[in-house]
Amino acid sequence: MTAPARDDLPFDDLTDFENADRGFIAALVPGEVRDAEGQVVYDGDAYSFLEDDCPDSAHPSLWRQARLCARQGLYEVTEGVYQVRGLDLSNMTVVEGKRGVLVVDPLISAECASAALSLYREHRGQRPVTGLIYTHSHVDHFGGARGVLPHGREGEVPVLAPEGFLEHAVSENVYAGNAMLRRADFMHGTRLPKGPRGQIGTGLGTVISTGSTGLVAPNVDITRTGQEEAVDGVRFVFQLTPGTEAPAEMNFLLREQRALCVAENANHTLHNLLTLRGALVRDARVWARYLDETMDIFGDAYDVAFGSHHWPTWGRENVVRFLGEQRDLYAYLHDQTLRLLNNGLTGPEIAEELRLPPALENSWHARGYYGSLSHNVKAVYQRYLGWYDGNPAHLWEHPPVELARRYVELGGGAEQVLDKARAYADGGDLRFAATLLNHLVFADPDNTAAKEALATVYDRLGHGSENGTWRNFYLTAALELREGPAAVEIDTSGSEMTSALTVSMLLDSLAVRIDGPRAWNEHLTLDFVVIDEQRRHRVNLHHGALTHRSMPVHHTPKPHAGLTLILTRPELLGLLSGQGLAGIETDGDTELLARLLSYASEPDKAFPVVTP
């Protein structure tokens, strides 16, 4: 991912630029979005530097991709179908109906979605929103819903989403949410200055907006492939694609408009099988098969394909080639990793050996701008075999700090290791220089010379990376080595998000915050009788583990609970948020609740990543 640009990449092919500019109507001027307090939550104008020639501090291929992703404004896809691109990490699509417009994927934040809709209305008229469609369960495709459908309008319009959307949308960032958000800060480079030596994009888009996120719950579930729905006179034919880019995802055909939405299943980049922020490993085999199904079931019913990121592809033959190459990309990556895995190679070894067929390797949309061949191979390995590579030397290694101290001692001490690392860096072996310097920093985190040397190596690795997320990770790591960690700006734990959690998910979110060692000797039993769901939830805290089970409301398990609380689900949410017992019926010792909640810890939102 940090090799020099390949001479055989077709830089003279301008098709992507022609497609990215096709249908342009107008840009938002100025290209920044502010919140109610006047704070900038997204600044598209910050990427104007990309119009210059590629500098030495960026990979030419990534610079090209960044220029394409930074294009901003309202575009016509086909008659009656429009996209606003470049006003957030993702695209917002607007489909014109008989009475108003249907909004597809309303960006990350309400402020950006509102600005995008206003840009559309400025040029196409003041049409009301008559429908909302979420293609999948990631926040960059639903978080801005309140910008197009304000409070009080929830029941007025249909809100369509794939089956399982709500659970996955709110659960992905619950259990490991703090760590995911912290790592997402590195992945998207949100702290980096925008510029040739800093953040130039992510490969999937520019950067995430930092406005207010929310969620309007779906009221129409898409439960099967082939399901047809008419919304404000617009006919949709849906294809469910669960377990591809998202656990709940769908494509759809606009039959009259002859336009195919491929959501985030086909992009102008190799996508992630395991995103660097962390997530469950995605199934490349299933991903490829659903793309094959897309090509089959929609046949010749489309003339253009558009997605949740990037620019459309026009012409049926071009779309078929695009989808076929995307299909083959994930299938090849999956199958060849398994072939080499079964020959005894480990994930890192496969990542070094595997290369794509030349026809895919030289296709712009198959380049690793957002996902990478290297870390996707390791993800396939992890999906099937996990973290352990079978070598017992790796079964019980020391943790990073202890391992680092021993390596530094073996290298003759801090100064000798620093000298050797600088020599490797000077010789061009940045990968091993980073490994040596990382050991030195973990062995002696107060060694400022080591931290600066490592930061310099990370700068060089980032500037040479073709992958946008790798670049951002390297450069953010360098920033934190120099300036220290900082809490993330985006927050997906707002009331609308948490209010969509099921009772079991709420209790799970409490369980993962229990400070186990402090609770080793505690034994508590509580019942939460949730009257609006007519369910009893028995909660046990024993041996530092909080477990729970659900049963009919009239079933009373033995032994009897020390405290029973009779409440609604919103009241339970408030209770777990620290709002107290006011208005809640109780039976038993209410001090047990205080004892239970006293063991709940708050995660560190600025925990160190590149230092111990």
Coordinates of C-alpha atoms in Angstrom, one line a residue:
M1 CA 0.0 0.0 0.0
T2 CA 3.0 2.3 0.2
A3 CA 4.7 1.4 -3.0
P4 CA 5.3 4.0 -5.7
A5 CA 2.6 4.6 -8.2
R6 CA 2.5 1.9 -10.9
D7 CA 3.6 3.1 -14.3
D8 CA 0.9 0.9 -16.0
L9 CA -2.1 2.5 -14.3
P10 CA -4.2 4.2 -16.9
F11 CA -3.9 7.9 -15.8
D12 CA -4.8 9.0 -19.3
D13 CA -8.3 7.4 -18.9
L14 CA -10.6 10.3 -18.0
T15 CA -13.9 8.3 -17.9
D16 CA -14.3 8.6 -14.2
F17 CA -13.8 12.4 -14.3
E18 CA -16.4 12.6 -17.1
N19 CA -18.9 10.5 -15.1
A20 CA -18.2 12.4 -11.9
D21 CA -19.0 15.7 -13.7
R22 CA -21.9 14.4 -15.7
G23 CA -25.2 16.0 -14.9
F24 CA -23.8 18.8 -12.7
I25 CA -26.3 21.4 -11.9
A26 CA -24.9 23.6 -9.1
A27 CA -22.6 23.5 -6.1
L28 CA -23.3 24.8 -2.6
V29 CA -21.5 28.2 -2.3
P30 CA -19.8 28.5 0.0
G31 CA -19.2 24.8 0.4
E32 CA -19.4 24.6 4.2
V33 CA -22.2 23.6 6.5
R34 CA -22.7 25.1 10.0
D35 CA -24.7 24.0 13.0
A36 CA -27.2 26.2 14.9
E37 CA -24.3 27.7 17.0
G38 CA -22.4 28.7 13.8
Q39 CA -19.8 25.9 14.2
V40 CA -18.6 24.4 10.9
V41 CA -19.6 20.7 10.8
Y42 CA -18.4 20.1 7.2
D43 CA -16.2 22.1 4.9
G44 CA -16.1 21.0 1.3
D45 CA -14.1 24.1 0.3
A46 CA -11.2 22.9 2.4
Y47 CA -10.4 20.4 -0.5
S48 CA -9.8 23.1 -3.1
F49 CA -6.1 22.3 -2.9
L50 CA -6.8 19.1 -4.8
E51 CA -7.0 21.0 -8.0
D52 CA -3.3 21.4 -7.9
D53 CA -0.8 18.8 -9.3
C54 CA -0.1 15.9 -7.0
P55 CA 2.8 16.7 -4.6
D56 CA 5.5 14.4 -3.3
S57 CA 3.5 14.0 -0.1
A58 CA 0.7 12.0 -1.7
H59 CA 0.4 8.9 -3.8
P60 CA -0.7 10.0 -7.3
S61 CA -3.4 7.3 -7.5
L62 CA -4.9 8.4 -4.2
W63 CA -4.6 12.1 -5.2
R64 CA -6.6 11.2 -8.3
Q65 CA -9.3 9.5 -6.2
A66 CA -9.4 12.3 -3.8
R67 CA -10.0 14.8 -6.6
L68 CA -12.9 12.7 -7.8
C69 CA -14.4 12.4 -4.3
A70 CA -14.2 16.1 -3.5
R71 CA -16.5 17.1 -6.4
Q72 CA -19.4 18.8 -4.7
G73 CA -22.9 19.8 -5.7
L74 CA -26.3 18.7 -7.1
Y75 CA -26.2 16.3 -10.0
E76 CA -28.8 14.7 -12.3
V77 CA -28.4 11.0 -12.5
T78 CA -31.4 10.5 -14.9
E79 CA -34.7 12.1 -15.3
G80 CA -36.3 12.4 -11.9
V81 CA -33.3 11.1 -10.0
Y82 CA -30.7 13.5 -8.5
Q83 CA -27.8 13.2 -6.1
V84 CA -26.1 15.6 -3.8
R85 CA -22.4 14.6 -3.6
G86 CA -19.5 16.0 -1.7
L87 CA -21.4 17.4 1.3
D88 CA -20.5 14.5 3.6
L89 CA -18.7 11.3 3.4
S90 CA -21.7 9.8 1.6
N91 CA -24.2 10.7 -1.1
M92 CA -27.8 11.7 -0.7
T93 CA -30.1 10.7 -3.5
V94 CA -33.4 12.5 -4.3
V95 CA -36.1 10.7 -6.3
E96 CA -39.0 12.9 -7.6
G97 CA -42.5 11.5 -7.0
K98 CA -45.9 12.7 -7.9
R99 CA -46.4 15.0 -4.9
G100 CA -42.9 15.5 -3.5
V101 CA -39.5 13.8 -3.2
L102 CA -38.1 10.6 -1.8
V103 CA -34.8 10.9 0.0
V104 CA -32.4 8.0 -0.1
D105 CA -29.6 7.8 2.5
P106 CA -29.7 11.2 4.3
L107 CA -26.0 11.5 5.1
I108 CA -24.4 11.5 8.6
S109 CA -25.7 14.7 10.2
A110 CA -28.9 16.7 10.1
E111 CA -27.1 19.9 9.2
C112 CA -25.6 18.4 6.0
A113 CA -28.8 16.6 5.0
S114 CA -30.7 19.9 5.4
A115 CA -28.1 21.7 3.3
A116 CA -28.3 19.0 0.6
L117 CA -32.1 19.2 0.5
S118 CA -32.0 23.0 0.3
L119 CA -29.6 22.8 -2.6
Y120 CA -31.9 20.5 -4.4
R121 CA -35.0 22.7 -3.7
E122 CA -33.2 25.8 -4.8
H123 CA -32.9 24.3 -8.3
R124 CA -35.8 21.9 -8.5
G125 CA -38.5 23.6 -6.4
Q126 CA -39.9 23.4 -2.9
R127 CA -41.1 19.8 -3.0
P128 CA -42.0 18.2 0.3
V129 CA -40.4 15.0 1.5
T130 CA -42.9 12.2 0.9
G131 CA -40.7 9.2 1.6
L132 CA -37.4 8.1 3.2
I133 CA -35.3 5.1 2.2
Y134 CA -32.3 3.7 4.1
T135 CA -30.2 1.4 1.9
H136 CA -28.2 0.0 4.9
S137 CA -27.5 0.2 8.6
H138 CA -24.4 2.4 8.7
V139 CA -24.7 5.8 10.3
D140 CA -23.4 7.7 7.2
H141 CA -26.7 6.6 5.5
F142 CA -29.3 7.4 8.2
G143 CA -27.7 9.8 10.7
G144 CA -28.9 13.0 9.0
A145 CA -32.6 11.9 8.8
R146 CA -33.8 14.7 11.0
G147 CA -32.4 17.2 8.5
V148 CA -35.0 16.0 5.9
L149 CA -37.8 14.7 8.2
P150 CA -38.0 16.9 11.4
H151 CA -39.7 15.8 14.6
G152 CA -43.5 15.5 14.3
R153 CA -43.5 14.2 10.8
E154 CA -42.5 10.6 11.6
G155 CA -46.0 9.2 10.9
E156 CA -46.7 11.2 7.8
V157 CA -44.4 9.4 5.3
P158 CA -43.2 5.9 4.7
V159 CA -39.7 5.1 5.9
L160 CA -38.3 2.0 4.2
A161 CA -35.3 -0.1 5.2
P162 CA -34.1 -3.7 4.9
E163 CA -35.2 -6.2 7.5
G164 CA -33.0 -6.0 10.6
F165 CA -32.0 -2.4 9.9
L166 CA -33.0 -0.9 13.2
E167 CA -31.3 -3.5 15.4
H168 CA -28.0 -3.4 13.4
A169 CA -28.1 0.4 13.1
V170 CA -28.2 1.0 16.8
S171 CA -26.2 -2.1 18.0
E172 CA -23.0 -1.8 15.9
N173 CA -21.6 1.0 18.0
V174 CA -23.0 -0.1 21.4
Y175 CA -20.9 -3.0 22.6
A176 CA -17.5 -1.8 21.3
G177 CA -18.7 1.7 20.4
N178 CA -16.1 3.7 22.3
A179 CA -13.1 1.9 20.8
M180 CA -14.7 1.9 17.3
L181 CA -15.2 5.7 17.5
R182 CA -11.7 6.3 18.8
R183 CA -10.2 4.2 15.9
A184 CA -12.6 5.8 13.4
D185 CA -10.9 9.1 14.3
F186 CA -7.7 7.7 13.0
M187 CA -9.3 6.0 10.0
H188 CA -11.0 9.2 8.7
G189 CA -8.3 11.5 9.8
T190 CA -10.7 13.9 11.4
R191 CA -8.1 15.7 13.5
L192 CA -5.7 16.2 10.6
P193 CA -5.4 19.5 8.7
K194 CA -6.8 19.3 5.2
G195 CA -4.0 19.8 2.8
P196 CA -1.3 18.1 0.7
R197 CA 0.6 16.9 3.8
G198 CA -2.5 16.1 5.8
Q199 CA -6.0 14.7 5.2
I200 CA -6.9 14.5 1.5
G201 CA -9.9 12.1 1.9
T202 CA -10.7 8.6 2.8
G203 CA -10.9 6.9 -0.6
L204 CA -14.7 6.4 -0.1
G205 CA -15.4 10.1 0.2
T206 CA -13.9 13.2 1.8
V207 CA -14.4 13.1 5.6
I208 CA -17.2 12.5 8.1
S209 CA -19.3 15.5 9.2
T210 CA -19.4 16.4 12.9
G211 CA -23.0 17.6 13.2
S212 CA -26.0 16.1 15.1
T213 CA -26.9 12.5 14.3
G214 CA -30.4 11.0 14.7
L215 CA -32.6 8.3 13.5
V216 CA -36.2 8.1 12.2
A217 CA -37.3 4.6 12.8
P218 CA -38.5 2.6 9.7
N219 CA -42.1 1.8 9.3
V220 CA -41.9 -0.3 6.2
D221 CA -39.6 -3.4 6.2
I222 CA -38.2 -4.8 3.1
T223 CA -38.2 -8.6 3.9
R224 CA -37.6 -10.3 0.6
T225 CA -35.9 -10.0 -2.8
G226 CA -38.4 -9.1 -5.5
Q227 CA -40.6 -7.1 -3.1
E228 CA -42.2 -4.2 -4.8
E229 CA -43.3 -1.0 -3.2
A230 CA -44.9 2.2 -4.6
V231 CA -44.1 5.4 -2.8
D232 CA -45.5 8.7 -4.0
G233 CA -46.1 7.1 -7.4
V234 CA -42.5 5.8 -7.7
R235 CA -42.1 2.0 -8.2
F236 CA -39.3 0.2 -6.4
V237 CA -38.1 -3.4 -6.8
F238 CA -35.9 -4.5 -4.0
Q239 CA -33.0 -7.0 -3.6
L240 CA -32.0 -7.9 0.0
T241 CA -28.2 -8.3 0.4
P242 CA -27.6 -9.1 4.1
G243 CA -24.1 -9.7 5.3
T244 CA -22.4 -7.9 2.4
E245 CA -21.0 -4.4 3.1
A246 CA -23.5 -4.1 6.1
P247 CA -25.4 -6.8 8.0
A248 CA -28.7 -5.2 6.8
E249 CA -28.4 -3.9 3.2
M250 CA -30.4 -3.7 0.0
N251 CA -30.2 -2.7 -3.6
F252 CA -33.2 -1.5 -5.6
L253 CA -34.4 -0.8 -9.1
L254 CA -36.4 2.3 -10.1
R255 CA -38.3 0.6 -12.8
E256 CA -39.7 3.6 -14.7
Q257 CA -36.5 5.5 -14.4
R258 CA -34.4 2.5 -15.5
A259 CA -32.0 3.3 -12.6
L260 CA -30.3 0.7 -10.4
C261 CA -29.2 1.6 -6.9
V262 CA -26.3 -0.6 -5.7
A263 CA -26.1 0.9 -2.2
E264 CA -22.6 0.3 -1.0
N265 CA -22.2 -3.1 -2.5
A266 CA -20.4 -1.8 -5.6
N267 CA -18.0 1.2 -5.3
H268 CA -15.2 2.9 -7.2
T269 CA -12.8 1.3 -4.8
L270 CA -12.0 -2.0 -3.2
H271 CA -14.1 -1.8 0.0
N272 CA -13.4 -3.2 3.5
L273 CA -14.0 -6.7 4.6
L274 CA -12.8 -5.6 8.1
T275 CA -12.8 -1.8 8.5
L276 CA -9.8 -0.4 10.3
R277 CA -12.1 1.1 13.0
G278 CA -13.2 -2.4 13.8
A279 CA -16.4 -4.4 13.1
L280 CA -17.5 -8.0 12.5
V281 CA -15.6 -9.5 9.5
R282 CA -17.7 -9.2 6.3
D283 CA -18.2 -12.2 4.1
A284 CA -16.5 -11.7 0.7
R285 CA -18.1 -15.0 -0.6
V286 CA -21.6 -13.8 0.1
W287 CA -20.8 -10.3 -1.2
A288 CA -19.7 -11.7 -4.5
R289 CA -22.8 -13.9 -4.8
Y290 CA -25.2 -11.1 -4.2
L291 CA -23.5 -9.0 -6.9
D292 CA -23.9 -11.9 -9.2
E293 CA -27.6 -12.1 -8.3
T294 CA -27.9 -8.3 -8.9
M295 CA -26.7 -8.8 -12.5
D296 CA -29.1 -11.7 -13.0
I297 CA -32.4 -10.5 -11.4
F298 CA -32.4 -7.0 -12.8
G299 CA -31.3 -8.1 -16.3
D300 CA -31.5 -5.4 -18.8
A301 CA -33.9 -3.2 -16.8
Y302 CA -31.5 -0.4 -16.2
D303 CA -29.4 2.2 -18.1
V304 CA -27.5 3.6 -15.1
A305 CA -26.2 2.4 -11.7
F306 CA -25.7 4.7 -8.8
G307 CA -24.6 4.1 -5.2
S308 CA -24.3 5.5 -1.7
H309 CA -20.8 6.8 -2.5
H310 CA -18.9 8.0 -5.5
W311 CA -20.4 8.7 -9.0
P312 CA -22.8 6.8 -11.2
T313 CA -22.0 4.5 -14.1
W314 CA -24.0 5.0 -17.3
G315 CA -24.7 2.5 -20.1
R316 CA -25.9 -1.0 -19.4
E317 CA -22.8 -2.7 -20.8
N318 CA -20.6 -0.4 -18.6
V319 CA -22.7 -1.3 -15.6
V320 CA -22.5 -5.0 -16.3
R321 CA -18.7 -4.8 -16.6
F322 CA -18.5 -2.7 -13.4
L323 CA -20.6 -5.1 -11.4
G324 CA -18.9 -8.2 -12.8
E325 CA -15.5 -6.9 -12.0
Q326 CA -16.6 -5.9 -8.5
R327 CA -18.0 -9.4 -8.1
D328 CA -14.9 -11.1 -9.3
L329 CA -12.8 -8.8 -7.0
Y330 CA -14.4 -10.1 -3.8
A331 CA -14.7 -13.7 -5.0
Y332 CA -11.0 -13.8 -6.1
L333 CA -9.8 -12.3 -2.8
H334 CA -11.9 -14.8 -0.8
D335 CA -11.1 -17.9 -2.7
Q336 CA -7.4 -17.3 -3.2
T337 CA -6.9 -16.5 0.5
L338 CA -8.6 -19.8 1.3
R339 CA -6.4 -21.6 -1.2
L340 CA -3.2 -20.3 0.3
L341 CA -4.5 -20.6 3.9
N342 CA -5.1 -24.3 3.2
N343 CA -1.5 -24.6 2.0
G344 CA -0.4 -23.4 5.4
L345 CA 0.3 -19.7 4.8
T346 CA -0.7 -17.3 7.6
G347 CA -2.6 -14.0 7.1
P348 CA 0.5 -11.8 6.9
E349 CA 2.2 -14.2 4.5
I350 CA -0.8 -14.4 2.2
A351 CA -1.1 -10.6 2.2
E352 CA 2.5 -10.4 0.9
E353 CA 2.1 -13.1 -1.7
L354 CA -1.4 -12.5 -3.1
R355 CA -1.9 -10.1 -6.1
L356 CA -5.0 -9.5 -8.2
P357 CA -5.2 -10.5 -11.8
P358 CA -3.8 -7.7 -14.0
A359 CA -7.2 -6.8 -15.5
L360 CA -8.6 -6.1 -12.0
E361 CA -5.3 -4.6 -10.6
N362 CA -5.4 -2.0 -13.3
S363 CA -9.1 -1.2 -13.0
W364 CA -9.5 2.1 -11.1
H365 CA -12.6 0.9 -9.2
A366 CA -10.7 -2.1 -7.9
R367 CA -7.8 -0.2 -6.4
G368 CA -7.4 -0.2 -2.6
Y369 CA -8.3 3.3 -1.7
Y370 CA -10.6 2.5 1.2
G371 CA -10.2 -1.2 1.8
S372 CA -6.9 -2.7 0.9
L373 CA -5.8 -6.1 -0.5
S374 CA -3.4 -6.5 2.4
H375 CA -5.8 -6.0 5.3
N376 CA -8.7 -7.6 3.5
V377 CA -6.7 -10.8 3.1
K378 CA -6.0 -10.8 6.8
A379 CA -9.7 -10.3 7.4
V380 CA -10.6 -13.4 5.4
Y381 CA -8.0 -15.3 7.4
Q382 CA -9.5 -14.0 10.6
R383 CA -13.0 -14.9 9.6
Y384 CA -12.0 -18.6 9.2
L385 CA -9.1 -19.1 11.6
G386 CA -9.1 -16.2 14.0
W387 CA -6.1 -14.4 15.5
Y388 CA -3.9 -17.5 16.1
D389 CA -1.7 -18.6 13.2
G390 CA -0.9 -22.0 14.7
N391 CA 2.6 -21.2 15.7
P392 CA 2.9 -21.8 19.5
A393 CA 5.5 -19.1 19.8
H394 CA 2.6 -16.7 19.1
L395 CA 0.2 -18.4 21.5
W396 CA 1.3 -16.7 24.7
E397 CA 3.4 -13.7 23.8
H398 CA 4.1 -10.9 26.3
P399 CA 1.8 -7.9 26.0
P400 CA 3.1 -4.9 24.0
V401 CA 5.0 -3.1 26.8
E402 CA 6.7 -6.1 28.2
L403 CA 7.6 -7.4 24.7
A404 CA 9.0 -3.9 23.8
R405 CA 11.2 -3.7 26.9
R406 CA 12.8 -7.0 26.0
Y407 CA 13.4 -6.1 22.4
V408 CA 15.0 -2.8 23.4
E409 CA 17.2 -4.7 25.9
L410 CA 18.1 -7.2 23.2
G411 CA 19.0 -4.3 20.8
G412 CA 21.5 -2.9 23.2
G413 CA 19.4 -0.1 24.8
A414 CA 17.3 2.8 23.8
E415 CA 20.0 4.8 22.0
Q416 CA 21.3 1.9 20.0
V417 CA 17.7 0.9 18.9
L418 CA 17.0 4.5 17.9
D419 CA 20.2 4.6 15.8
K420 CA 19.4 1.3 14.2
A421 CA 15.8 2.4 13.5
R422 CA 17.0 5.6 11.9
A423 CA 19.4 3.6 9.7
Y424 CA 16.6 1.4 8.5
A425 CA 14.5 4.5 7.7
D426 CA 17.3 6.1 5.9
G427 CA 17.7 2.9 3.9
G428 CA 14.1 2.9 2.9
D429 CA 12.9 0.1 5.1
L430 CA 10.1 2.2 6.7
R431 CA 8.1 -0.9 7.8
F432 CA 10.9 -2.3 10.0
A433 CA 11.9 1.2 11.2
A434 CA 8.3 1.6 12.4
T435 CA 8.4 -1.8 14.2
L436 CA 11.7 -1.0 16.0
L437 CA 10.6 2.5 16.9
N438 CA 7.2 1.3 18.1
H439 CA 9.0 -1.1 20.5
L440 CA 11.2 1.8 21.7
V441 CA 8.2 4.0 22.3
F442 CA 6.3 1.3 24.2
A443 CA 9.4 0.5 26.3
D444 CA 10.0 4.2 27.1
P445 CA 7.0 6.4 26.3
D446 CA 8.8 9.5 27.7
N447 CA 11.5 9.2 25.0
T448 CA 10.7 12.3 22.9
A449 CA 13.4 11.5 20.4
A450 CA 11.9 8.1 19.8
K451 CA 8.4 9.5 19.4
E452 CA 9.5 12.1 16.9
A453 CA 11.5 9.5 14.9
L454 CA 8.5 7.3 14.8
A455 CA 6.2 10.2 13.9
T456 CA 8.6 11.0 11.0
V457 CA 8.4 7.4 9.8
Y458 CA 4.6 7.5 10.0
D459 CA 4.6 10.7 8.0
R460 CA 6.6 9.1 5.2
L461 CA 4.4 5.9 5.3
G462 CA 1.3 8.0 5.1
H463 CA 2.5 10.2 2.3
G464 CA 3.4 7.2 0.2
S465 CA 0.1 5.3 0.8
E466 CA -2.4 4.7 -2.0
N467 CA -5.0 3.8 0.6
G468 CA -6.8 6.7 2.1
T469 CA -7.6 5.1 5.5
W470 CA -4.0 3.9 5.8
R471 CA -2.7 7.4 5.1
N472 CA -5.1 8.8 7.7
F473 CA -4.0 6.2 10.3
Y474 CA -0.3 6.9 9.8
L475 CA -0.7 10.7 9.8
T476 CA -3.0 10.7 12.8
A477 CA -0.6 8.5 14.7
A478 CA 2.2 11.0 13.9
L479 CA 0.0 13.8 15.2
E480 CA -0.8 12.0 18.4
L481 CA 2.9 11.1 19.0
R482 CA 3.6 14.8 18.8
E483 CA 0.5 16.3 20.5
G484 CA -1.1 13.5 22.5
P485 CA -4.5 11.9 22.2
A486 CA -7.9 13.7 22.0
A487 CA -11.5 12.6 22.3
V488 CA -13.5 12.1 19.1
E489 CA -15.8 14.8 17.9
I490 CA -18.7 12.7 16.5
D491 CA -21.2 11.2 18.9
T492 CA -23.6 8.4 17.9
S493 CA -24.9 7.8 21.4
G494 CA -27.7 10.5 21.3
S495 CA -31.1 9.9 22.7
E496 CA -32.7 8.9 19.4
M497 CA -30.1 6.2 18.8
T498 CA -30.3 4.8 22.3
S499 CA -34.1 4.9 22.4
A500 CA -34.1 2.4 19.6
L501 CA -32.2 -0.2 21.6
T502 CA -34.2 -3.2 22.7
V503 CA -34.4 -4.0 26.4
S504 CA -31.9 -6.8 26.0
M505 CA -29.5 -4.5 24.1
L506 CA -29.8 -1.9 26.9
L507 CA -28.9 -4.5 29.5
D508 CA -26.1 -5.8 27.3
S509 CA -24.7 -2.2 27.1
L510 CA -24.7 -2.1 30.9
A511 CA -23.1 -5.5 31.2
V512 CA -20.1 -4.5 29.1
R513 CA -19.5 -1.5 31.4
I514 CA -19.5 -3.5 34.7
D515 CA -16.1 -3.3 36.4
G516 CA -15.7 -7.0 37.0
P517 CA -12.9 -7.1 39.6
R518 CA -14.7 -4.5 41.8
A519 CA -17.9 -6.6 41.6
W520 CA -16.2 -10.0 42.2
N521 CA -17.8 -10.5 45.6
E522 CA -21.2 -8.9 44.8
H523 CA -24.4 -11.0 44.4
L524 CA -27.5 -9.1 43.2
T525 CA -30.7 -10.2 41.7
L526 CA -33.1 -7.6 40.2
D527 CA -36.3 -7.9 38.0
F528 CA -37.2 -5.3 35.5
V529 CA -40.9 -5.7 34.6
V530 CA -41.3 -3.8 31.3
I531 CA -45.0 -3.2 31.2
D532 CA -45.2 -1.8 27.6
E533 CA -43.7 -5.0 26.4
Q534 CA -45.2 -7.4 29.0
R535 CA -41.9 -9.0 29.7
R536 CA -39.9 -9.6 32.9
H537 CA -36.1 -9.3 32.6
R538 CA -34.2 -11.1 35.4
V539 CA -30.8 -9.5 36.0
N540 CA -28.1 -11.2 38.0
L541 CA -24.7 -9.7 39.0
H542 CA -22.6 -12.6 40.3
H543 CA -18.8 -13.2 40.2
G544 CA -18.4 -9.8 38.4
A545 CA -20.6 -10.9 35.5
L546 CA -24.0 -9.3 34.7
T547 CA -26.3 -11.8 33.0
H548 CA -30.0 -11.4 32.1
R549 CA -32.9 -13.4 30.6
S550 CA -36.3 -12.5 29.4
M551 CA -39.6 -14.2 30.3
P552 CA -43.4 -13.6 30.3
V553 CA -44.4 -10.9 32.7
H554 CA -46.4 -13.2 35.0
H555 CA -43.6 -15.7 35.4
T556 CA -41.7 -15.2 38.6
P557 CA -38.5 -17.2 38.8
K558 CA -36.9 -18.4 42.0
P559 CA -35.2 -17.2 44.0
H560 CA -37.2 -14.0 44.4
A561 CA -35.5 -10.8 43.3
G562 CA -34.1 -8.5 46.0
L563 CA -35.7 -5.6 44.0
T564 CA -38.4 -5.5 41.4
L565 CA -39.0 -2.4 39.3
I566 CA -42.1 -2.0 37.2
L567 CA -41.5 0.5 34.4
T568 CA -41.7 1.3 30.7
R569 CA -38.8 0.8 28.3
P570 CA -38.2 4.6 28.1
E571 CA -38.2 4.7 31.9
L572 CA -35.6 1.9 31.9
L573 CA -33.5 3.9 29.4
G574 CA -33.7 6.9 31.7
L575 CA -32.9 4.8 34.8
L576 CA -29.7 3.4 33.2
S577 CA -28.8 6.9 32.2
G578 CA -28.8 8.0 35.8
Q579 CA -32.2 9.8 35.9
G580 CA -33.3 8.1 39.2
L581 CA -36.4 6.2 40.4
A582 CA -39.0 9.1 40.3
G583 CA -42.4 7.7 39.1
I584 CA -41.2 4.1 38.9
E585 CA -43.0 1.4 41.0
T586 CA -40.6 -0.7 43.1
D587 CA -40.9 -3.7 45.4
G588 CA -37.9 -4.5 47.5
D589 CA -34.6 -2.8 48.5
T590 CA -34.0 0.1 46.2
E591 CA -30.4 0.3 47.4
L592 CA -29.7 -2.7 45.3
L593 CA -30.2 -0.6 42.1
A594 CA -27.7 1.9 43.4
R595 CA -25.2 -0.8 44.2
L596 CA -25.7 -2.3 40.7
L597 CA -25.1 1.0 38.9
S598 CA -22.1 1.8 41.1
Y599 CA -20.2 -0.9 39.3
A600 CA -20.8 0.6 35.9
S601 CA -17.7 2.4 34.5
E602 CA -17.4 5.1 31.8
P603 CA -15.0 4.4 28.9
D604 CA -12.1 6.7 28.2
K605 CA -13.0 8.6 25.1
A606 CA -9.4 9.6 24.5
F607 CA -7.5 6.5 25.3
P608 CA -4.0 6.2 23.8
V609 CA -3.5 4.2 20.7
V610 CA 0.1 4.7 19.6
T611 CA 1.6 4.9 23.1
P612 CA 1.0 2.5 26.0

